[in-house]
XYZ file of C-alpha atoms in Angstrom:
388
model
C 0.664 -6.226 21.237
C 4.140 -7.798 20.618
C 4.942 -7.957 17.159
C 7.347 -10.909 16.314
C 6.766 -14.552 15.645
C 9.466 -16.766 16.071
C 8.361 -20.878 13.740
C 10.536 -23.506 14.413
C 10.440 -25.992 11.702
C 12.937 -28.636 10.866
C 11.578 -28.912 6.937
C 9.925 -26.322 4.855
C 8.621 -26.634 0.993
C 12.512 -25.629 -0.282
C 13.537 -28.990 1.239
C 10.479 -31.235 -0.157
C 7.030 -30.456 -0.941
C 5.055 -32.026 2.126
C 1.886 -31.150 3.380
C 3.525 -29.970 6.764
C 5.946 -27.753 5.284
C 3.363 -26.437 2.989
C 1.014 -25.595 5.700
C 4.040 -24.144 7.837
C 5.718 -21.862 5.067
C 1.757 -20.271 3.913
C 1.516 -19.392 7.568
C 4.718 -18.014 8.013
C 3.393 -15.731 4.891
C 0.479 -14.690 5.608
C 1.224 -13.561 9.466
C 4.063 -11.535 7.989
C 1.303 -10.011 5.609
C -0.671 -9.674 8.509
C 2.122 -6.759 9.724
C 4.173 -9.049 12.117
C 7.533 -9.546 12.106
C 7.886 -13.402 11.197
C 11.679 -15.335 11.571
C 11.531 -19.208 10.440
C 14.221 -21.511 12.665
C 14.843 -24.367 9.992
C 17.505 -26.491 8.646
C 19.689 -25.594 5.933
C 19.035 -26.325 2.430
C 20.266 -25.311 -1.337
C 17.335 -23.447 -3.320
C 17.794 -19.955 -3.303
C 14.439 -18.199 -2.192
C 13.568 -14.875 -4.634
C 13.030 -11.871 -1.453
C 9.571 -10.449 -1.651
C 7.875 -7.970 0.093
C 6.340 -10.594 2.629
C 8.949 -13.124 2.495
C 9.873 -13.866 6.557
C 13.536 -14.029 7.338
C 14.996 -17.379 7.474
C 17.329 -18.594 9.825
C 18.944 -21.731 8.443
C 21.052 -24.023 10.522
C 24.237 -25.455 8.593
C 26.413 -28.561 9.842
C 23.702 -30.217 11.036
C 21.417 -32.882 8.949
C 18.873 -31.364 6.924
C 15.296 -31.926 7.185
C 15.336 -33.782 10.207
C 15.813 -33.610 14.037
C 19.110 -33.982 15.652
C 21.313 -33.629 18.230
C 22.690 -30.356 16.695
C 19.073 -29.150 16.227
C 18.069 -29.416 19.594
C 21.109 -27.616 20.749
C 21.071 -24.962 18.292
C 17.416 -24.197 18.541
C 17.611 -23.946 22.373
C 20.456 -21.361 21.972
C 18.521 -19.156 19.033
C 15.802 -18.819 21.803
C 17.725 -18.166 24.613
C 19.812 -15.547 23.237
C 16.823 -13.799 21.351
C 17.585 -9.866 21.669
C 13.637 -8.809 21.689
C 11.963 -11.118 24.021
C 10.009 -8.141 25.659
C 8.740 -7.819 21.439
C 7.567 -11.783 21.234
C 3.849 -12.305 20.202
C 4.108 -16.184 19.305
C 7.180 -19.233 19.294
C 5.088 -21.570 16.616
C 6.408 -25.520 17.076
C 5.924 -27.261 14.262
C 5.448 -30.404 15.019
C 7.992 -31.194 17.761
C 10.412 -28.356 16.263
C 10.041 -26.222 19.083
C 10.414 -28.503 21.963
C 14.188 -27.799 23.036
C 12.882 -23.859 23.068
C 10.550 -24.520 26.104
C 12.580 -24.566 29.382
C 13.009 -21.103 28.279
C 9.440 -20.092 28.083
C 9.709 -17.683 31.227
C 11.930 -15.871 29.395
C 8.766 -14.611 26.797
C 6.516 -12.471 29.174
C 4.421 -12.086 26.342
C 4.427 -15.048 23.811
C 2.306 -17.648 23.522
C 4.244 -20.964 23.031
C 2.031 -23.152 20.358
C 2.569 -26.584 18.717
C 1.448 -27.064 15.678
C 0.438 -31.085 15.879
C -0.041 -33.082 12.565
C -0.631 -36.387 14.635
C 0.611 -38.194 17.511
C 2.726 -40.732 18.520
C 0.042 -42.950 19.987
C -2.079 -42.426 16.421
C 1.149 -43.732 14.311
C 1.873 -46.269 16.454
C -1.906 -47.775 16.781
C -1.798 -46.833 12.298
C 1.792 -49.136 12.114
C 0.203 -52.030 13.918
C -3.379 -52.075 11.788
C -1.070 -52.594 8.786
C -0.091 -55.739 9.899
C 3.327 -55.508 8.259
C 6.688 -56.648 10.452
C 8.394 -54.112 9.554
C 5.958 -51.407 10.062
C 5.558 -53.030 13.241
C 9.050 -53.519 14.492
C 9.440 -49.484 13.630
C 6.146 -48.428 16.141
C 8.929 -48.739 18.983
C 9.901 -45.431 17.931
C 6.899 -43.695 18.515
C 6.992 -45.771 21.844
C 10.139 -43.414 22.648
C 8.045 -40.315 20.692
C 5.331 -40.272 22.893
C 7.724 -40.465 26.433
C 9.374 -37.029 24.746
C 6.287 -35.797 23.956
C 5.372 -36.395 27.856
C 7.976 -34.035 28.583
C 7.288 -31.518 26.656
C 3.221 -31.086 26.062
C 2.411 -29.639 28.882
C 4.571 -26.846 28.817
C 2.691 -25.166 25.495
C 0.022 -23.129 25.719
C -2.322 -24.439 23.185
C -1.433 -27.768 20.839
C -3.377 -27.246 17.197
C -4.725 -29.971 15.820
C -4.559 -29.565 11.924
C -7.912 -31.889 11.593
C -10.375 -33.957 12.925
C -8.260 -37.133 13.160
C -5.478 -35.661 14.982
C -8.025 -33.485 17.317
C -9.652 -37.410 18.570
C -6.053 -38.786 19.156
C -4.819 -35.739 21.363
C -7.776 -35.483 23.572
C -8.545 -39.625 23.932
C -6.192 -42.046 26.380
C -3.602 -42.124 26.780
C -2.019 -38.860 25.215
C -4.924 -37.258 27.768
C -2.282 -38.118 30.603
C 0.256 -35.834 28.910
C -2.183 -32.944 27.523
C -4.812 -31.277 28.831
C -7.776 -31.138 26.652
C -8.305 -27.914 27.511
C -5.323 -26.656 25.655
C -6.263 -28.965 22.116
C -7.974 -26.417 19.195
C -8.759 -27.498 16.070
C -7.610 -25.091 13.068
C -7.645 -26.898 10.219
C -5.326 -26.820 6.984
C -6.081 -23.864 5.333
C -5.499 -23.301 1.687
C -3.841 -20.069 -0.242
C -7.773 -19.050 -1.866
C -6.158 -16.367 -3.986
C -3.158 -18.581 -5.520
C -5.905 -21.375 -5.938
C -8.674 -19.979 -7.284
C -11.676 -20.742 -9.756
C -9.933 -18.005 -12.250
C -9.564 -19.835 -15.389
C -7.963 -16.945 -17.156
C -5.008 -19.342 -17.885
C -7.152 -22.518 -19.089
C -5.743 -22.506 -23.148
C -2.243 -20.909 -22.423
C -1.681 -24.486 -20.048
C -3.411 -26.489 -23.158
C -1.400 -25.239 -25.389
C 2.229 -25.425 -23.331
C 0.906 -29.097 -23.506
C -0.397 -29.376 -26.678
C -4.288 -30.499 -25.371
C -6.823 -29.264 -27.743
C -8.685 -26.606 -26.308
C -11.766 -29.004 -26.606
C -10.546 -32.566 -24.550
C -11.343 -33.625 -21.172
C -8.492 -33.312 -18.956
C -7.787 -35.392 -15.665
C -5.224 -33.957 -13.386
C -3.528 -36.130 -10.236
C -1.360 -34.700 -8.173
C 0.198 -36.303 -5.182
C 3.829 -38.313 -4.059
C 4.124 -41.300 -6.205
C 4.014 -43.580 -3.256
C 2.193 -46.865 -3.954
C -0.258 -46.028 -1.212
C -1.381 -42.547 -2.863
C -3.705 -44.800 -5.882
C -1.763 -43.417 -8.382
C -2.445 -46.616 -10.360
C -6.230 -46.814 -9.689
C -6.061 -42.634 -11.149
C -4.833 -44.455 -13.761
C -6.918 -47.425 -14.545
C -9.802 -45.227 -14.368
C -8.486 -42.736 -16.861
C -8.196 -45.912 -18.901
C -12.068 -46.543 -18.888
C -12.934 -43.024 -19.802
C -10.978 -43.142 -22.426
C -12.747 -45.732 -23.770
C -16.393 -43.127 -23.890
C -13.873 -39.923 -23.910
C -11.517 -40.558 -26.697
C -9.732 -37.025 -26.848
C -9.322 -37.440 -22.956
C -5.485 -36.625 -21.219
C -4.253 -37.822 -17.451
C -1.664 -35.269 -16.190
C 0.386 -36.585 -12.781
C 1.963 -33.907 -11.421
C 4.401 -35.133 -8.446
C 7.327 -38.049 -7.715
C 8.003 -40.423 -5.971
C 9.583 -44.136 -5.336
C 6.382 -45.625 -7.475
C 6.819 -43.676 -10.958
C 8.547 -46.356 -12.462
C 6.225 -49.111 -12.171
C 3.542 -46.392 -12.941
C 5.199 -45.484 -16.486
C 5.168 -49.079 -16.923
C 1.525 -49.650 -16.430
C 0.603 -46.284 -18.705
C 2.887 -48.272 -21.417
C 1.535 -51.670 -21.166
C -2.080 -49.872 -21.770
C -0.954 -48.135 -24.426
C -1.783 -44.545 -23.030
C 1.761 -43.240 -23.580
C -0.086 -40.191 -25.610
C -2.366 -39.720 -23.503
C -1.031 -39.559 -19.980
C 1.284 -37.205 -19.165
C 4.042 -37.278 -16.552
C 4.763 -33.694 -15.342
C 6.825 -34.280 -12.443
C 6.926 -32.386 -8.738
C 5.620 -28.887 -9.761
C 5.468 -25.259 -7.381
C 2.497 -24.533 -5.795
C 2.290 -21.953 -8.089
C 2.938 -24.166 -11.363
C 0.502 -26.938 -10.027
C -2.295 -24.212 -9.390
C -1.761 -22.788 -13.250
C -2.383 -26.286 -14.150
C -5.199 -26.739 -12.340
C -6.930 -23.869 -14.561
C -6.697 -25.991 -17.627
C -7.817 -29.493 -16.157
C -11.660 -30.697 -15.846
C -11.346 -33.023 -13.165
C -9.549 -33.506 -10.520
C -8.820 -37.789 -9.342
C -7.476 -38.861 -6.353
C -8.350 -42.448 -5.378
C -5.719 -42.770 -2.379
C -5.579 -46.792 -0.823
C -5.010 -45.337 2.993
C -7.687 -43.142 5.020
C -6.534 -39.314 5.223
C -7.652 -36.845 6.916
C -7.511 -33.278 5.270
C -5.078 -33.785 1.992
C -3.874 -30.654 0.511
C -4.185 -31.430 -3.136
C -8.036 -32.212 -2.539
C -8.445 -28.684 -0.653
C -6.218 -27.312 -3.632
C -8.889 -28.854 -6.306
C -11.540 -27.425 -4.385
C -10.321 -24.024 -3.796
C -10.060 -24.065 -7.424
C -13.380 -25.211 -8.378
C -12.519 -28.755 -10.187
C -14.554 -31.378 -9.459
C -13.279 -34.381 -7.741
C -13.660 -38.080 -8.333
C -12.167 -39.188 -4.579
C -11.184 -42.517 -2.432
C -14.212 -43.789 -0.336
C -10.902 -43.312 2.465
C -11.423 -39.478 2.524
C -13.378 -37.654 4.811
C -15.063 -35.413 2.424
C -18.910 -35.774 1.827
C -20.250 -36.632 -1.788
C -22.061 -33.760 -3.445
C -22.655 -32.757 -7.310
C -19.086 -31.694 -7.227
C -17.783 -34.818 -5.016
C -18.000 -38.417 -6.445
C -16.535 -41.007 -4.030
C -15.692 -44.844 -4.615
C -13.647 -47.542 -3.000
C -10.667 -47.534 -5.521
C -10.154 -51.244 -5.324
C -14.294 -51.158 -7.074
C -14.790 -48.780 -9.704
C -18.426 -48.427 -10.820
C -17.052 -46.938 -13.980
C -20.463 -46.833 -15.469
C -21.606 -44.291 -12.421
C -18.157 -42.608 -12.891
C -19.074 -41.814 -16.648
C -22.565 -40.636 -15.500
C -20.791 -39.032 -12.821
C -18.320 -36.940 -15.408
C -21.713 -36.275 -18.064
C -23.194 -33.983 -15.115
C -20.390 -31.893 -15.028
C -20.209 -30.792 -18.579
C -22.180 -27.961 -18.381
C -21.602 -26.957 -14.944
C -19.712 -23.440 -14.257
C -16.361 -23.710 -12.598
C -16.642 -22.598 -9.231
C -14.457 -22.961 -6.124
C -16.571 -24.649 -3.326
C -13.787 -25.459 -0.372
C -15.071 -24.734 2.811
C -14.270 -20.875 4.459
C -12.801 -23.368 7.476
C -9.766 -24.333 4.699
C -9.044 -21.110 3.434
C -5.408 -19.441 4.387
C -7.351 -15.964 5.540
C -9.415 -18.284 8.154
C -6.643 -20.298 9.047
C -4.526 -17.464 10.119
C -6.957 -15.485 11.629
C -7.458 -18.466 14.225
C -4.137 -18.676 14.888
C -3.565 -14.691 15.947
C -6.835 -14.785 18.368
C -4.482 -17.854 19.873
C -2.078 -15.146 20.700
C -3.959 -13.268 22.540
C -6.517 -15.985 24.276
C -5.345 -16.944 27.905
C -4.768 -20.198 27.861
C -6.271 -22.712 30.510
């Protein structure tokens, strides 16, 4: 079998931590752990990226604009794949997103790759999502995914198989009218999957993070963790937290992330005068948020928008924390789920909610479906599955 796998991504976690670069970097990982030979087409950016064992070779394009398509990306992207020395030696050209799409007039070029787009929604779905907000300006922006989903006419058909990362994204691409531009045949579902051994239910680090923070070993801690945007519920996380603290007095909020909405969030932590207890921790590594996660109880994340798979809830529950969750997410309630709409807070249920948990052993309960290992392992029988 060929061995290489070429990922064209315009953004990955060193330019900001999104869910798509997230998703797109563990691959890249974990197929070059898997013994291939993985090269990652993305823009250029500044942090400097330690070399590990299993770290895929990066290909950074300068002079153009970072994180972002361009002119100068389509161009340069078409001429990486056209002049690529081993094409005899390619298993897989990954798209992510639509970063792949200037590589595909030279698909006959790949006797042996599978060309695959990695699809985190469509053009129809964020147009039909801009007009239910009922906001002008929203609105008046839809007409470019008008002009997204002619491009994406031109290019979907060309790919062997389009992943959808979720359920949401899986109904768009095979319902009208993206069905006049891709076959449903060629739509899989392989959804997010989550690193299980860098999020895990270890707690081995649970009082070293207390004490970096200076949280008794003994108090309930709350942990958010998501963009401050005003649509992520950071302030519901946060009038909540108020409440408990009312029954739990030695209770902390960390918010780990940032975001255009931290300032009137600071402001709303000071005018309930939590400033002790709620801690702002800023954007964190993967790796610093899932150390945290060892020392928190409870994981909140009342979002005001409907989301599919988020990766900070698969995060909490590849690490065994308990989630109090937006009514908007997918996710079914369970012993370890508590859902409610986060504009109506039964905070009496909530605090029954939390009392259940207090002798329950921390154990990581996210589906095998979300896990990295799974993830991947879907994506290499892709190589080698005919398409249709």
């Amino acid at each position: 079998m060929a061995e290489e796998v070429i990922i064209f991504a315009r953004s990955l976690p060193f330019h900001h931590l999104g869910g798509m670069e997230v998703v797109a970097w563990d691959l890249a990982v974990q197929l070059q752990v898997k013994g291939f030979k993985v090269t990652v087409v993305t823009t250029d950016f500044d942090e400097d990226i330690p070399v590990l064992e299993n770290t895929p070779q990066i290909i950074k394009l300068k002079n153009i604009p970072k994180a972002a398509y361009s002119p100068g990306w389509w161009a340069e992207t078409e001429k990486i794949i056209e002049t690529w020395r081993t094409k005899d030696n390619v298993s897989a050209v990954i798209s992510i997103s639509a970063g792949a799409f200037s590589t595909l007039k030279h698909k006959k070029l790949f006797p042996n790759a599978k060309f695959i787009m990695q699809a985190h929604g469509t053009s129809i779905g964020e147009l039909v999502s801009k007009i239910k907000t009922r906001k002008i300006k929203k609105i008046l922006s839809s007409v470019k995914n008008i002009l997204g989903f002619y491009s994406d006419a031109k290019h979907y058909s060309y790919f062997d198989w389009v992943v959808a990362v979720g359920d949401a994204v899986k109904k768009d691409l095979t319902s009208f009218p993206t069905t006049l531009i891709c076959s449903n045949d060629k739509v899989v579902k392989i959804e997010n999957g989550i690193d299980e051994y860098l999020f895990s239910d270890d707690i081995s680090q649970r009082n070293t993070v207390r004490e970096q923070l200076g949280i008794s070993f003994e108090a309930k801690i709350f942990l958010s963790a998501s963009r401050l945007h005003e649509q992520k519920g950071v302030d519901k996380n946060i009038d909540l937290f108020a409440e408990i603290k009312k029954v739990n007095v030695d209770a902390k909020l960390l918010i780990c992330g940032d975001g255009p909405y931290e300032k009137q969030l600071r402001k709303k932590v000071d005018e309930l005068k939590l400033n002790h207890d709620v801690i702002f921790l800023g954007a964190k590594t993967r790796t610093d948020l899932a150390k945290i996660m060892q020392g928190a109880d409870i994981f909140l994340f009342l979002t005001k928008r409907v989301e599919g798979l988020p990766l900070n809830v698969l995060e909490a529950m590849s690490s065994g924390l308990p989630l109090i969750i937006s009514e908007h997410l997918t996710f079914n309630s369970s012993d370890k789920i508590f859902k409610c709409k986060p504009n109506h807070i039964p905070f009496k249920d909530v605090q029954a909610y939390i009392n259940t948990l207090s002798s329950k052993e921390r154990r990581s309960f996210i589906p095998k479906k979300n896990t990295l290992s799974h993830s991947v392992s879907e994506y290499t029988s892709l190589f080698l599955r005919n398409s249709k």
